[in-house]
Structures are given as structure tokens and as C-alpha cells.
mmCIF file with all atom_site columns, C-alpha atoms in Angstrom:
data_model
loop_
_atom_site.group_PDB
_atom_site.id
_atom_site.type_symbol
_atom_site.label_atom_id
_atom_site.label_alt_id
_atom_site.label_comp_id
_atom_site.label_asym_id
_atom_site.label_entity_id
_atom_site.label_seq_id
_atom_site.pdbx_PDB_ins_code
_atom_site.Cartn_x
_atom_site.Cartn_y
_atom_site.Cartn_z
_atom_site.occupancy
_atom_site.B_iso_or_equiv
_atom_site.pdbx_formal_charge
_atom_site.auth_seq_id
_atom_site.auth_comp_id
_atom_site.auth_asym_id
_atom_site.auth_atom_id
_atom_site.pdbx_PDB_model_num
ATOM 1   C CA . MET A 1 1   ? 142.471 99.174  82.764  1.00 69.00 ? 24  MET A CA 1
ATOM 2   C CA . LYS A 1 2   ? 144.870 101.352 81.015  1.00 84.00 ? 25  LYS A CA 1
ATOM 3   C CA . PHE A 1 3   ? 144.788 102.465 77.772  1.00 89.00 ? 26  PHE A CA 1
ATOM 4   C CA . GLU A 1 4   ? 148.373 101.546 75.651  1.00 89.00 ? 27  GLU A CA 1
ATOM 5   C CA . PHE A 1 5   ? 149.186 102.711 72.156  1.00 91.00 ? 28  PHE A CA 1
ATOM 6   C CA . SER A 1 6   ? 149.675 100.445 69.414  1.00 93.00 ? 29  SER A CA 1
ATOM 7   C CA . ASP A 1 7   ? 151.101 100.236 66.038  1.00 93.00 ? 30  ASP A CA 1
ATOM 8   C CA . GLU A 1 8   ? 148.710 97.861  64.945  1.00 93.00 ? 31  GLU A CA 1
ATOM 9   C CA . PRO A 1 9   ? 145.219 98.088  64.919  1.00 95.00 ? 32  PRO A CA 1
ATOM 10  C CA . GLN A 1 10  ? 143.253 96.697  67.633  1.00 94.00 ? 33  GLN A CA 1
ATOM 11  C CA . ILE A 1 11  ? 139.686 95.479  68.663  1.00 95.00 ? 34  ILE A CA 1
ATOM 12  C CA . LEU A 1 12  ? 138.895 96.537  72.407  1.00 95.00 ? 35  LEU A CA 1
ATOM 13  C CA . ARG A 1 13  ? 135.742 96.039  74.488  1.00 96.00 ? 36  ARG A CA 1
ATOM 14  C CA . VAL A 1 14  ? 134.410 99.747  75.747  1.00 96.00 ? 37  VAL A CA 1
ATOM 15  C CA . PHE A 1 15  ? 131.636 101.249 77.964  1.00 97.00 ? 38  PHE A CA 1
ATOM 16  C CA . ASN A 1 16  ? 130.090 103.685 76.695  1.00 97.00 ? 39  ASN A CA 1
ATOM 17  C CA . TYR A 1 17  ? 128.377 107.021 78.213  1.00 96.00 ? 40  TYR A CA 1
ATOM 18  C CA . ALA A 1 18  ? 126.698 109.227 76.964  1.00 95.00 ? 41  ALA A CA 1
ATOM 19  C CA . PRO A 1 19  ? 127.324 112.592 75.852  1.00 94.00 ? 42  PRO A CA 1
ATOM 20  C CA . GLY A 1 20  ? 126.656 115.910 78.242  1.00 89.00 ? 43  GLY A CA 1
ATOM 21  C CA . THR A 1 21  ? 125.155 113.402 80.860  1.00 91.00 ? 44  THR A CA 1
ATOM 22  C CA . GLN A 1 22  ? 127.593 111.249 81.013  1.00 95.00 ? 45  GLN A CA 1
ATOM 23  C CA . GLU A 1 23  ? 124.898 108.015 81.415  1.00 96.00 ? 46  GLU A CA 1
ATOM 24  C CA . PHE A 1 24  ? 126.230 104.734 81.346  1.00 96.00 ? 47  PHE A CA 1
ATOM 25  C CA . LEU A 1 25  ? 124.645 103.728 77.723  1.00 96.00 ? 48  LEU A CA 1
ATOM 26  C CA . GLY A 1 26  ? 126.274 99.833  77.196  1.00 96.00 ? 49  GLY A CA 1
ATOM 27  C CA . GLU A 1 27  ? 129.487 98.134  75.863  1.00 96.00 ? 50  GLU A CA 1
ATOM 28  C CA . SER A 1 28  ? 131.100 96.984  72.440  1.00 96.00 ? 51  SER A CA 1
ATOM 29  C CA . ASP A 1 29  ? 133.683 95.488  70.918  1.00 96.00 ? 52  ASP A CA 1
ATOM 30  C CA . CYS A 1 30  ? 135.356 99.877  69.542  1.00 95.00 ? 53  CYS A CA 1
ATOM 31  C CA . TYR A 1 31  ? 137.743 98.941  66.556  1.00 95.00 ? 54  TYR A CA 1
ATOM 32  C CA . ILE A 1 32  ? 140.946 101.146 67.693  1.00 95.00 ? 55  ILE A CA 1
ATOM 33  C CA . ALA A 1 33  ? 143.552 102.354 64.430  1.00 95.00 ? 56  ALA A CA 1
ATOM 34  C CA . PRO A 1 34  ? 147.027 101.571 64.984  1.00 96.00 ? 57  PRO A CA 1
ATOM 35  C CA . ASN A 1 35  ? 148.373 104.717 66.991  1.00 93.00 ? 58  ASN A CA 1
ATOM 36  C CA . THR A 1 36  ? 145.280 106.047 67.791  1.00 94.00 ? 59  THR A CA 1
ATOM 37  C CA . GLY A 1 37  ? 143.336 106.421 70.862  1.00 92.00 ? 60  GLY A CA 1
ATOM 38  C CA . LEU A 1 38  ? 139.572 105.868 72.549  1.00 93.00 ? 61  LEU A CA 1
ATOM 39  C CA . PRO A 1 39  ? 137.208 107.413 71.061  1.00 92.00 ? 62  PRO A CA 1
ATOM 40  C CA . ALA A 1 40  ? 135.037 110.126 72.891  1.00 93.00 ? 63  ALA A CA 1
ATOM 41  C CA . THR A 1 41  ? 132.966 108.816 75.306  1.00 95.00 ? 64  THR A CA 1
ATOM 42  C CA . CYS A 1 42  ? 134.106 105.351 76.341  1.00 95.00 ? 65  CYS A CA 1
ATOM 43  C CA . THR A 1 43  ? 136.507 103.377 78.633  1.00 95.00 ? 66  THR A CA 1
ATOM 44  C CA . LEU A 1 44  ? 137.981 100.210 79.229  1.00 95.00 ? 67  LEU A CA 1
ATOM 45  C CA . ASP A 1 45  ? 137.073 100.034 82.779  1.00 95.00 ? 68  ASP A CA 1
ATOM 46  C CA . GLU A 1 46  ? 133.746 98.681  83.442  1.00 95.00 ? 69  GLU A CA 1
ATOM 47  C CA . PRO A 1 47  ? 131.081 99.954  85.815  1.00 96.00 ? 70  PRO A CA 1
ATOM 48  C CA . PRO A 1 48  ? 129.862 98.451  88.905  1.00 94.00 ? 71  PRO A CA 1
ATOM 49  C CA . ALA A 1 49  ? 127.623 95.977  89.241  1.00 92.00 ? 72  ALA A CA 1
ATOM 50  C CA . THR A 1 50  ? 123.641 97.781  88.348  1.00 87.00 ? 73  THR A CA 1
ATOM 51  C CA . GLN A 1 51  ? 121.343 97.867  91.869  1.00 90.00 ? 74  GLN A CA 1
ATOM 52  C CA . PRO A 1 52  ? 117.795 98.717  91.379  1.00 90.00 ? 75  PRO A CA 1
ATOM 53  C CA . GLY A 1 53  ? 117.370 102.723 91.122  1.00 91.00 ? 76  GLY A CA 1
ATOM 54  C CA . LYS A 1 54  ? 120.837 103.633 90.670  1.00 94.00 ? 77  LYS A CA 1
ATOM 55  C CA . THR A 1 55  ? 122.283 104.184 87.188  1.00 96.00 ? 78  THR A CA 1
ATOM 56  C CA . SER A 1 56  ? 126.161 104.421 86.700  1.00 97.00 ? 79  SER A CA 1
ATOM 57  C CA . PHE A 1 57  ? 127.322 108.005 85.617  1.00 97.00 ? 80  PHE A CA 1
ATOM 58  C CA . TRP A 1 58  ? 131.174 108.400 84.422  1.00 96.00 ? 81  TRP A CA 1
ATOM 59  C CA . SER A 1 59  ? 133.199 111.231 86.308  1.00 93.00 ? 82  SER A CA 1
ATOM 60  C CA . GLU A 1 60  ? 136.836 112.333 86.492  1.00 89.00 ? 83  GLU A CA 1
ATOM 61  C CA . ASN A 1 61  ? 136.645 110.028 89.486  1.00 91.00 ? 84  ASN A CA 1
ATOM 62  C CA . GLY A 1 62  ? 135.828 106.770 87.507  1.00 94.00 ? 85  GLY A CA 1
ATOM 63  C CA . TRP A 1 63  ? 132.423 104.914 87.603  1.00 96.00 ? 86  TRP A CA 1
ATOM 64  C CA . GLN A 1 64  ? 130.019 106.858 90.228  1.00 95.00 ? 87  GLN A CA 1
ATOM 65  C CA . LEU A 1 65  ? 126.721 105.110 90.980  1.00 95.00 ? 88  LEU A CA 1
ATOM 66  C CA . LYS A 1 66  ? 123.314 107.363 91.552  1.00 94.00 ? 89  LYS A CA 1
ATOM 67  C CA . GLU A 1 67  ? 120.213 107.831 92.359  1.00 94.00 ? 90  GLU A CA 1
ATOM 68  C CA . ASP A 1 68  ? 117.677 107.318 89.889  1.00 94.00 ? 91  ASP A CA 1
ATOM 69  C CA . HIS A 1 69  ? 114.135 107.408 89.578  1.00 95.00 ? 92  HIS A CA 1
ATOM 70  C CA . ARG A 1 70  ? 113.189 108.413 86.440  1.00 94.00 ? 93  ARG A CA 1
ATOM 71  C CA . GLY A 1 71  ? 109.853 107.104 85.319  1.00 94.00 ? 94  GLY A CA 1
ATOM 72  C CA . VAL A 1 72  ? 108.570 107.098 88.759  1.00 95.00 ? 95  VAL A CA 1
ATOM 73  C CA . VAL A 1 73  ? 105.650 108.675 89.623  1.00 97.00 ? 96  VAL A CA 1
ATOM 74  C CA . VAL A 1 74  ? 105.843 110.698 93.266  1.00 97.00 ? 97  VAL A CA 1
ATOM 75  C CA . TYR A 1 75  ? 103.471 112.795 94.912  1.00 97.00 ? 98  TYR A CA 1
ATOM 76  C CA . ASP A 1 76  ? 103.665 115.938 96.152  1.00 97.00 ? 99  ASP A CA 1
ATOM 77  C CA . THR A 1 77  ? 103.437 115.593 100.170 1.00 96.00 ? 100 THR A CA 1
ATOM 78  C CA . ILE A 1 78  ? 101.188 119.342 100.423 1.00 95.00 ? 101 ILE A CA 1
ATOM 79  C CA . THR A 1 79  ? 99.635  119.423 97.385  1.00 95.00 ? 102 THR A CA 1
ATOM 80  C CA . ARG A 1 80  ? 99.208  115.268 96.789  1.00 95.00 ? 103 ARG A CA 1
ATOM 81  C CA . ALA A 1 81  ? 99.804  116.159 93.266  1.00 96.00 ? 104 ALA A CA 1
ATOM 82  C CA . ASP A 1 82  ? 101.396 113.955 91.017  1.00 97.00 ? 105 ASP A CA 1
ATOM 83  C CA . TRP A 1 83  ? 104.227 113.845 88.903  1.00 97.00 ? 106 TRP A CA 1
ATOM 84  C CA . VAL A 1 84  ? 106.474 111.504 86.737  1.00 97.00 ? 107 VAL A CA 1
ATOM 85  C CA . ILE A 1 85  ? 110.479 111.652 87.537  1.00 96.00 ? 108 ILE A CA 1
ATOM 86  C CA . SER A 1 86  ? 112.529 112.816 84.078  1.00 93.00 ? 109 SER A CA 1
ATOM 87  C CA . GLU A 1 87  ? 115.947 113.481 85.248  1.00 91.00 ? 110 GLU A CA 1
ATOM 88  C CA . PRO A 1 88  ? 118.655 111.579 87.269  1.00 92.00 ? 111 PRO A CA 1
ATOM 89  C CA . GLY A 1 89  ? 119.637 111.926 90.476  1.00 91.00 ? 112 GLY A CA 1
ATOM 90  C CA . PRO A 1 90  ? 117.258 111.658 94.731  1.00 93.00 ? 113 PRO A CA 1
ATOM 91  C CA . LEU A 1 91  ? 113.529 112.272 95.313  1.00 93.00 ? 114 LEU A CA 1
ATOM 92  C CA . PRO A 1 92  ? 113.047 115.956 94.909  1.00 93.00 ? 115 PRO A CA 1
ATOM 93  C CA . GLU A 1 93  ? 112.643 117.285 98.669  1.00 94.00 ? 116 GLU A CA 1
ATOM 94  C CA . GLY A 1 94  ? 108.643 117.232 99.450  1.00 95.00 ? 117 GLY A CA 1
ATOM 95  C CA . ALA A 1 95  ? 108.055 114.402 97.460  1.00 96.00 ? 118 ALA A CA 1
ATOM 96  C CA . THR A 1 96  ? 107.701 110.467 98.112  1.00 97.00 ? 119 THR A CA 1
ATOM 97  C CA . VAL A 1 97  ? 106.534 107.432 95.819  1.00 96.00 ? 120 VAL A CA 1
ATOM 98  C CA . ILE A 1 98  ? 103.580 106.650 98.313  1.00 96.00 ? 121 ILE A CA 1
ATOM 99  C CA . LYS A 1 99  ? 100.387 107.021 97.301  1.00 96.00 ? 122 LYS A CA 1
ATOM 100 C CA . PRO A 1 100 ? 98.096  109.582 98.399  1.00 95.00 ? 123 PRO A CA 1
ATOM 101 C CA . THR A 1 101 ? 94.916  106.888 99.447  1.00 90.00 ? 124 THR A CA 1
ATOM 102 C CA . SER A 1 102 ? 92.262  109.673 99.510  1.00 89.00 ? 125 SER A CA 1
ATOM 103 C CA . GLN A 1 103 ? 91.371  113.574 99.102  1.00 89.00 ? 126 GLN A CA 1
ATOM 104 C CA . PHE A 1 104 ? 91.187  113.447 102.884 1.00 91.00 ? 127 PHE A CA 1
ATOM 105 C CA . ASP A 1 105 ? 95.262  112.463 103.603 1.00 94.00 ? 128 ASP A CA 1
ATOM 106 C CA . ARG A 1 106 ? 97.894  114.464 105.086 1.00 93.00 ? 129 ARG A CA 1
ATOM 107 C CA . TRP A 1 107 ? 101.976 113.672 105.015 1.00 95.00 ? 130 TRP A CA 1
ATOM 108 C CA . ASN A 1 108 ? 103.179 112.861 108.542 1.00 93.00 ? 131 ASN A CA 1
ATOM 109 C CA . GLY A 1 109 ? 106.600 112.556 107.536 1.00 92.00 ? 132 GLY A CA 1
ATOM 110 C CA . GLU A 1 110 ? 106.505 109.248 106.967 1.00 93.00 ? 133 GLU A CA 1
ATOM 111 C CA . GLU A 1 111 ? 103.189 108.532 105.571 1.00 95.00 ? 134 GLU A CA 1
ATOM 112 C CA . TRP A 1 112 ? 99.546  109.690 104.109 1.00 95.00 ? 135 TRP A CA 1
ATOM 113 C CA . GLN A 1 113 ? 96.898  110.227 106.910 1.00 91.00 ? 136 GLN A CA 1
ATOM 114 C CA . PRO A 1 114 ? 93.672  111.130 106.394 1.00 91.00 ? 137 PRO A CA 1
ATOM 115 C CA . ASP A 1 115 ? 93.142  114.507 108.536 1.00 92.00 ? 138 ASP A CA 1
ATOM 116 C CA . ILE A 1 116 ? 89.495  113.917 110.439 1.00 94.00 ? 139 ILE A CA 1
ATOM 117 C CA . LYS A 1 117 ? 89.009  117.448 110.584 1.00 94.00 ? 140 LYS A CA 1
ATOM 118 C CA . ASP A 1 118 ? 89.279  117.604 107.313 1.00 94.00 ? 141 ASP A CA 1
ATOM 119 C CA . VAL A 1 119 ? 86.537  114.300 106.374 1.00 95.00 ? 142 VAL A CA 1
ATOM 120 C CA . LYS A 1 120 ? 84.760  116.333 108.851 1.00 96.00 ? 143 LYS A CA 1
ATOM 121 C CA . ALA A 1 121 ? 84.238  119.088 106.555 1.00 96.00 ? 144 ALA A CA 1
ATOM 122 C CA . ALA A 1 122 ? 83.302  116.914 103.688 1.00 95.00 ? 145 ALA A CA 1
ATOM 123 C CA . LYS A 1 123 ? 80.664  115.561 106.065 1.00 97.00 ? 146 LYS A CA 1
ATOM 124 C CA . ILE A 1 124 ? 79.002  118.385 107.248 1.00 98.00 ? 147 ILE A CA 1
ATOM 125 C CA . THR A 1 125 ? 78.986  120.197 103.660 1.00 97.00 ? 148 THR A CA 1
ATOM 126 C CA . ALA A 1 126 ? 77.259  117.237 101.428 1.00 97.00 ? 149 ALA A CA 1
ATOM 127 C CA . ILE A 1 127 ? 75.013  117.404 104.979 1.00 98.00 ? 150 ILE A CA 1
ATOM 128 C CA . LYS A 1 128 ? 73.714  120.592 103.969 1.00 98.00 ? 151 LYS A CA 1
ATOM 129 C CA . ALA A 1 129 ? 73.650  119.627 100.188 1.00 98.00 ? 152 ALA A CA 1
ATOM 130 C CA . HIS A 1 130 ? 71.682  117.295 100.825 1.00 98.00 ? 153 HIS A CA 1
ATOM 131 C CA . ARG A 1 131 ? 69.043  119.178 103.240 1.00 98.00 ? 154 ARG A CA 1
ATOM 132 C CA . ASP A 1 132 ? 69.649  121.784 100.171 1.00 97.00 ? 155 ASP A CA 1
ATOM 133 C CA . LEU A 1 133 ? 68.297  119.510 97.921  1.00 97.00 ? 156 LEU A CA 1
ATOM 134 C CA . MET A 1 134 ? 65.424  117.950 99.823  1.00 97.00 ? 157 MET A CA 1
ATOM 135 C CA . THR A 1 135 ? 63.853  121.673 100.952 1.00 97.00 ? 158 THR A CA 1
ATOM 136 C CA . SER A 1 136 ? 63.396  121.816 97.616  1.00 97.00 ? 159 SER A CA 1
ATOM 137 C CA . ASP A 1 137 ? 61.726  117.993 97.031  1.00 97.00 ? 160 ASP A CA 1
ATOM 138 C CA . TYR A 1 138 ? 58.419  117.846 97.839  1.00 97.00 ? 161 TYR A CA 1
ATOM 139 C CA . ILE A 1 139 ? 56.223  119.269 100.325 1.00 97.00 ? 162 ILE A CA 1
ATOM 140 C CA . VAL A 1 140 ? 53.834  116.761 101.513 1.00 97.00 ? 163 VAL A CA 1
ATOM 141 C CA . ILE A 1 141 ? 49.492  118.176 101.935 1.00 97.00 ? 164 ILE A CA 1
ATOM 142 C CA . GLU A 1 142 ? 47.249  114.773 102.291 1.00 96.00 ? 165 GLU A CA 1
ATOM 143 C CA . GLY A 1 143 ? 49.281  112.678 100.765 1.00 96.00 ? 166 GLY A CA 1
ATOM 144 C CA . ASN A 1 144 ? 50.208  114.489 97.704  1.00 97.00 ? 167 ASN A CA 1
ATOM 145 C CA . HIS A 1 145 ? 53.222  115.295 97.562  1.00 98.00 ? 168 HIS A CA 1
ATOM 146 C CA . PHE A 1 146 ? 53.994  118.700 95.405  1.00 98.00 ? 169 PHE A CA 1
ATOM 147 C CA . HIS A 1 147 ? 56.937  120.341 94.055  1.00 97.00 ? 170 HIS A CA 1
ATOM 148 C CA . SER A 1 148 ? 59.519  122.787 96.863  1.00 97.00 ? 171 SER A CA 1
ATOM 149 C CA . ASP A 1 149 ? 60.889  124.459 94.262  1.00 97.00 ? 172 ASP A CA 1
ATOM 150 C CA . ALA A 1 150 ? 61.912  128.315 93.725  1.00 96.00 ? 173 ALA A CA 1
ATOM 151 C CA . ASN A 1 151 ? 59.158  128.447 91.539  1.00 96.00 ? 174 ASN A CA 1
ATOM 152 C CA . SER A 1 152 ? 57.018  126.490 93.218  1.00 97.00 ? 175 SER A CA 1
ATOM 153 C CA . ARG A 1 153 ? 56.662  128.456 96.361  1.00 97.00 ? 176 ARG A CA 1
ATOM 154 C CA . ILE A 1 154 ? 56.277  131.624 94.279  1.00 96.00 ? 177 ILE A CA 1
ATOM 155 C CA . GLN A 1 155 ? 52.926  130.223 93.403  1.00 96.00 ? 178 GLN A CA 1
ATOM 156 C CA . GLN A 1 156 ? 51.984  128.153 96.643  1.00 97.00 ? 179 GLN A CA 1
ATOM 157 C CA . MET A 1 157 ? 52.282  132.261 99.128  1.00 96.00 ? 180 MET A CA 1
ATOM 158 C CA . SER A 1 158 ? 49.310  133.061 96.479  1.00 96.00 ? 181 SER A CA 1
ATOM 159 C CA . LEU A 1 159 ? 47.173  130.027 96.527  1.00 97.00 ? 182 LEU A CA 1
ATOM 160 C CA . THR A 1 160 ? 47.637  130.213 100.219 1.00 97.00 ? 183 THR A CA 1
ATOM 161 C CA . LYS A 1 161 ? 45.915  133.631 100.621 1.00 97.00 ? 184 LYS A CA 1
ATOM 162 C CA . MET A 1 162 ? 43.708  131.906 97.775  1.00 97.00 ? 185 MET A CA 1
ATOM 163 C CA . GLY A 1 163 ? 42.452  129.282 99.453  1.00 97.00 ? 186 GLY A CA 1
ATOM 164 C CA . GLN A 1 164 ? 42.295  130.823 103.057 1.00 97.00 ? 187 GLN A CA 1
ATOM 165 C CA . ALA A 1 165 ? 40.257  132.859 101.048 1.00 97.00 ? 188 ALA A CA 1
ATOM 166 C CA . LYS A 1 166 ? 37.738  129.991 100.147 1.00 97.00 ? 189 LYS A CA 1
ATOM 167 C CA . GLN A 1 167 ? 38.927  131.325 96.500  1.00 97.00 ? 190 GLN A CA 1
ATOM 168 C CA . ILE A 1 168 ? 40.126  128.442 94.574  1.00 97.00 ? 191 ILE A CA 1
ATOM 169 C CA . PRO A 1 169 ? 38.430  128.252 90.819  1.00 95.00 ? 192 PRO A CA 1
ATOM 170 C CA . ALA A 1 170 ? 35.928  125.034 91.341  1.00 93.00 ? 193 ALA A CA 1
ATOM 171 C CA . ASN A 1 171 ? 37.338  121.702 89.544  1.00 91.00 ? 194 ASN A CA 1
ATOM 172 C CA . LEU A 1 172 ? 41.643  123.411 89.119  1.00 96.00 ? 195 LEU A CA 1
ATOM 173 C CA . MET A 1 173 ? 43.579  120.699 88.581  1.00 97.00 ? 196 MET A CA 1
ATOM 174 C CA . TRP A 1 174 ? 46.998  120.722 90.364  1.00 97.00 ? 197 TRP A CA 1
ATOM 175 C CA . GLN A 1 175 ? 50.701  119.034 89.436  1.00 97.00 ? 198 GLN A CA 1
ATOM 176 C CA . THR A 1 176 ? 52.029  116.736 91.988  1.00 97.00 ? 199 THR A CA 1
ATOM 177 C CA . LYS A 1 177 ? 54.686  114.907 91.906  1.00 96.00 ? 200 LYS A CA 1
ATOM 178 C CA . ASN A 1 178 ? 53.016  111.014 93.000  1.00 96.00 ? 201 ASN A CA 1
ATOM 179 C CA . ASN A 1 179 ? 49.790  111.247 92.161  1.00 97.00 ? 202 ASN A CA 1
ATOM 180 C CA . GLY A 1 180 ? 49.876  112.948 88.870  1.00 97.00 ? 203 GLY A CA 1
ATOM 181 C CA . LEU A 1 181 ? 46.893  115.984 88.476  1.00 97.00 ? 204 LEU A CA 1
ATOM 182 C CA . ILE A 1 182 ? 44.966  116.282 91.669  1.00 97.00 ? 205 ILE A CA 1
ATOM 183 C CA . PRO A 1 183 ? 42.162  118.910 92.424  1.00 97.00 ? 206 PRO A CA 1
ATOM 184 C CA . LEU A 1 184 ? 43.046  121.806 93.890  1.00 97.00 ? 207 LEU A CA 1
ATOM 185 C CA . THR A 1 185 ? 40.739  122.581 97.077  1.00 97.00 ? 208 THR A CA 1
ATOM 186 C CA . ASN A 1 186 ? 40.430  125.641 99.781  1.00 97.00 ? 209 ASN A CA 1
ATOM 187 C CA . GLU A 1 187 ? 41.592  122.810 102.713 1.00 97.00 ? 210 GLU A CA 1
ATOM 188 C CA . ILE A 1 188 ? 44.664  122.136 100.479 1.00 98.00 ? 211 ILE A CA 1
ATOM 189 C CA . ALA A 1 189 ? 45.490  125.295 98.814  1.00 98.00 ? 212 ALA A CA 1
ATOM 190 C CA . ALA A 1 190 ? 45.423  126.930 102.212 1.00 98.00 ? 213 ALA A CA 1
ATOM 191 C CA . GLN A 1 191 ? 47.972  124.518 104.049 1.00 98.00 ? 214 GLN A CA 1
ATOM 192 C CA . PHE A 1 192 ? 51.018  125.493 101.952 1.00 98.00 ? 215 PHE A CA 1
ATOM 193 C CA . GLU A 1 193 ? 52.187  127.923 103.630 1.00 97.00 ? 216 GLU A CA 1
ATOM 194 C CA . MET A 1 194 ? 52.167  126.964 107.534 1.00 97.00 ? 217 MET A CA 1
ATOM 195 C CA . VAL A 1 195 ? 53.233  123.352 105.688 1.00 98.00 ? 218 VAL A CA 1
ATOM 196 C CA . THR A 1 196 ? 56.331  124.847 103.925 1.00 98.00 ? 219 THR A CA 1
ATOM 197 C CA . MET A 1 197 ? 57.916  126.533 106.305 1.00 97.00 ? 220 MET A CA 1
ATOM 198 C CA . ASP A 1 198 ? 57.088  123.111 108.742 1.00 97.00 ? 221 ASP A CA 1
ATOM 199 C CA . HIS A 1 199 ? 58.785  121.509 106.057 1.00 98.00 ? 222 HIS A CA 1
ATOM 200 C CA . ASP A 1 200 ? 61.849  123.496 106.179 1.00 98.00 ? 223 ASP A CA 1
ATOM 201 C CA . MET A 1 201 ? 62.528  123.775 110.326 1.00 97.00 ? 224 MET A CA 1
ATOM 202 C CA . ARG A 1 202 ? 62.250  119.893 109.766 1.00 97.00 ? 225 ARG A CA 1
ATOM 203 C CA . LEU A 1 203 ? 65.113  119.776 107.214 1.00 98.00 ? 226 LEU A CA 1
ATOM 204 C CA . PHE A 1 204 ? 67.138  122.133 108.958 1.00 98.00 ? 227 PHE A CA 1
ATOM 205 C CA . ALA A 1 205 ? 66.208  120.731 112.585 1.00 98.00 ? 228 ALA A CA 1
ATOM 206 C CA . ASN A 1 206 ? 67.863  116.922 110.980 1.00 98.00 ? 229 ASN A CA 1
ATOM 207 C CA . ALA A 1 207 ? 70.444  118.417 109.273 1.00 98.00 ? 230 ALA A CA 1
ATOM 208 C CA . GLN A 1 208 ? 71.523  119.499 112.595 1.00 98.00 ? 231 GLN A CA 1
ATOM 209 C CA . ARG A 1 209 ? 71.423  116.670 114.283 1.00 97.00 ? 232 ARG A CA 1
ATOM 210 C CA . HIS A 1 210 ? 73.542  114.508 111.415 1.00 98.00 ? 233 HIS A CA 1
ATOM 211 C CA . ILE A 1 211 ? 76.067  117.388 111.467 1.00 98.00 ? 234 ILE A CA 1
ATOM 212 C CA . ALA A 1 212 ? 75.938  117.014 115.106 1.00 98.00 ? 235 ALA A CA 1
ATOM 213 C CA . ALA A 1 213 ? 76.510  113.404 115.346 1.00 97.00 ? 236 ALA A CA 1
ATOM 214 C CA . VAL A 1 214 ? 79.498  114.344 112.844 1.00 97.00 ? 237 VAL A CA 1
ATOM 215 C CA . GLU A 1 215 ? 81.273  117.052 114.604 1.00 97.00 ? 238 GLU A CA 1
ATOM 216 C CA . ALA A 1 216 ? 80.644  114.241 118.126 1.00 97.00 ? 239 ALA A CA 1
ATOM 217 C CA . GLN A 1 217 ? 82.427  111.083 116.315 1.00 96.00 ? 240 GLN A CA 1
ATOM 218 C CA . THR A 1 218 ? 86.230  110.448 117.100 1.00 95.00 ? 241 THR A CA 1
ATOM 219 C CA . ASP A 1 219 ? 86.789  107.685 114.977 1.00 94.00 ? 242 ASP A CA 1
ATOM 220 C CA . LEU A 1 220 ? 88.125  107.688 111.423 1.00 92.00 ? 243 LEU A CA 1
ATOM 221 C CA . GLN A 1 221 ? 86.711  105.149 110.166 1.00 91.00 ? 244 GLN A CA 1
ATOM 222 C CA . ALA A 1 222 ? 83.019  105.590 111.971 1.00 95.00 ? 245 ALA A CA 1
ATOM 223 C CA . LEU A 1 223 ? 83.044  108.972 110.590 1.00 95.00 ? 246 LEU A CA 1
ATOM 224 C CA . GLN A 1 224 ? 83.615  107.958 106.845 1.00 92.00 ? 247 GLN A CA 1
ATOM 225 C CA . ASP A 1 225 ? 81.477  105.214 107.232 1.00 94.00 ? 248 ASP A CA 1
ATOM 226 C CA . TYR A 1 226 ? 78.453  108.019 109.134 1.00 97.00 ? 249 TYR A CA 1
ATOM 227 C CA . ASP A 1 227 ? 74.939  107.314 107.359 1.00 97.00 ? 250 ASP A CA 1
ATOM 228 C CA . TYR A 1 228 ? 73.304  110.509 106.424 1.00 97.00 ? 251 TYR A CA 1
ATOM 229 C CA . SER A 1 229 ? 69.716  109.460 105.166 1.00 96.00 ? 252 SER A CA 1
ATOM 230 C CA . ALA A 1 230 ? 67.508  108.954 107.471 1.00 96.00 ? 253 ALA A CA 1
ATOM 231 C CA . GLY A 1 231 ? 65.201  111.839 108.822 1.00 95.00 ? 254 GLY A CA 1
ATOM 232 C CA . TRP A 1 232 ? 64.203  113.620 105.616 1.00 95.00 ? 255 TRP A CA 1
ATOM 233 C CA . GLN A 1 233 ? 60.847  113.503 104.378 1.00 92.00 ? 256 GLN A CA 1
ATOM 234 C CA . PRO A 1 234 ? 57.722  111.351 105.198 1.00 84.00 ? 257 PRO A CA 1
#
């Protein structure tokens, strides 16, 4: 619609756009004084109908529909980091609106897919961490659970030698994890070193068994569901 000057005041329906960005803001009735033109940042041309994901912008060629994803959360297809789009325009290169479902997802160009190598690596790391936790948990001698952390092991090395030499003091009481204080005999003390070695070797072998089972998995869901909780402590 072409604007025409008039000697009479006019009230015209105009379509407003923002200074600078020239984004369509809305329409309003505008009072035009006699022999004056349209105010800045408005036009008589009606913008195109609204479309999802697009916004009208004014240009020297009239209204143009441009992509507009402001307020939309997108995800980096390499890092999986998310951010909110704050500027109009197409989605940035390397971004998708599809949310990854796990820390193992990798973008294949169309969708997120868990990487089985990453899942295996994480599962193996978890198995090793569990092995270390069990290693420092307790050893079992005659039904008693003795602490197996680093400090306890240092004490038990001396006790082993004392037990083998029959030098454990009479009526010496020792704290266990399951039976409270018990009498520590020469027979029990003499076993600390050997039982600890057997304990460590058994846990290492169990960890290797679970790791081999994980490495042999070819089905992603079965791998994610794999339970490595068995076989650690008697």
C-alpha cells in the first residue's frame, strides 16, 4: 500500500518494526498530521502471516520471513552442552534441538546414538572402582570381618609376625566389622598376611571376569544392564 500525502489529518493502520533489528512489533492506528509523512519504523504494508519458527523483518525489499528460534534450547553436537538461542536466524552450525539422552550419546548427523565404546569404558572404570572399594573393605578369618584399609593392613603385617612367633599378648581384644571386639589369638593373627593376599588376588580375578564379560558385549542394552555386583565378598 502506497502512502499518500494529504492536506487533511489521517488515521492509518500501520505495521511497526523495531529500530535497528527491524523486527515486526505489531500493528496500530497512527495519527498523521496534515502534509506529513509516516513516522519512522512503520509501514502500511502488512507482514506475511505468522509461521512457526519464523518472524517477519522489514527490509528495503519489504517484509521478509526469517527463521527465529529465540528461547529454544539447543545442544552442541560434539560436546552435548546446551544453551538458549538469543538471536534470530537459522540454528547455528553444529547445534540440534534434539536432547541427548545420556553422557554416552554421539551425534550421527541425524540423531543421538550411544557409543558402545564409551559405555564399555565407563562400565570398566566402575568395575575397577568397585574392586578397589571391596579391597579396602574387609578380609574374613574364621567368620570375622577384619578391616582391610591401608592403616589396618600396616598393623596386620606386624600382627602376622607376632602370631607366627606366638607372641600375641593374652586377652588382647580386636575390633571387627561384624562381631565387635573379639579375642585376637596367635592362630588368627598368623593368618592376616596370607588371607589378605588371597583376598586381593580373588578380587582382582573377579574384576577381570567382569571386565572380560563387558568387553565381550555387542548389544548396547545388555551392556548398559550388565550387573557386576556378584562375586566380591564371601
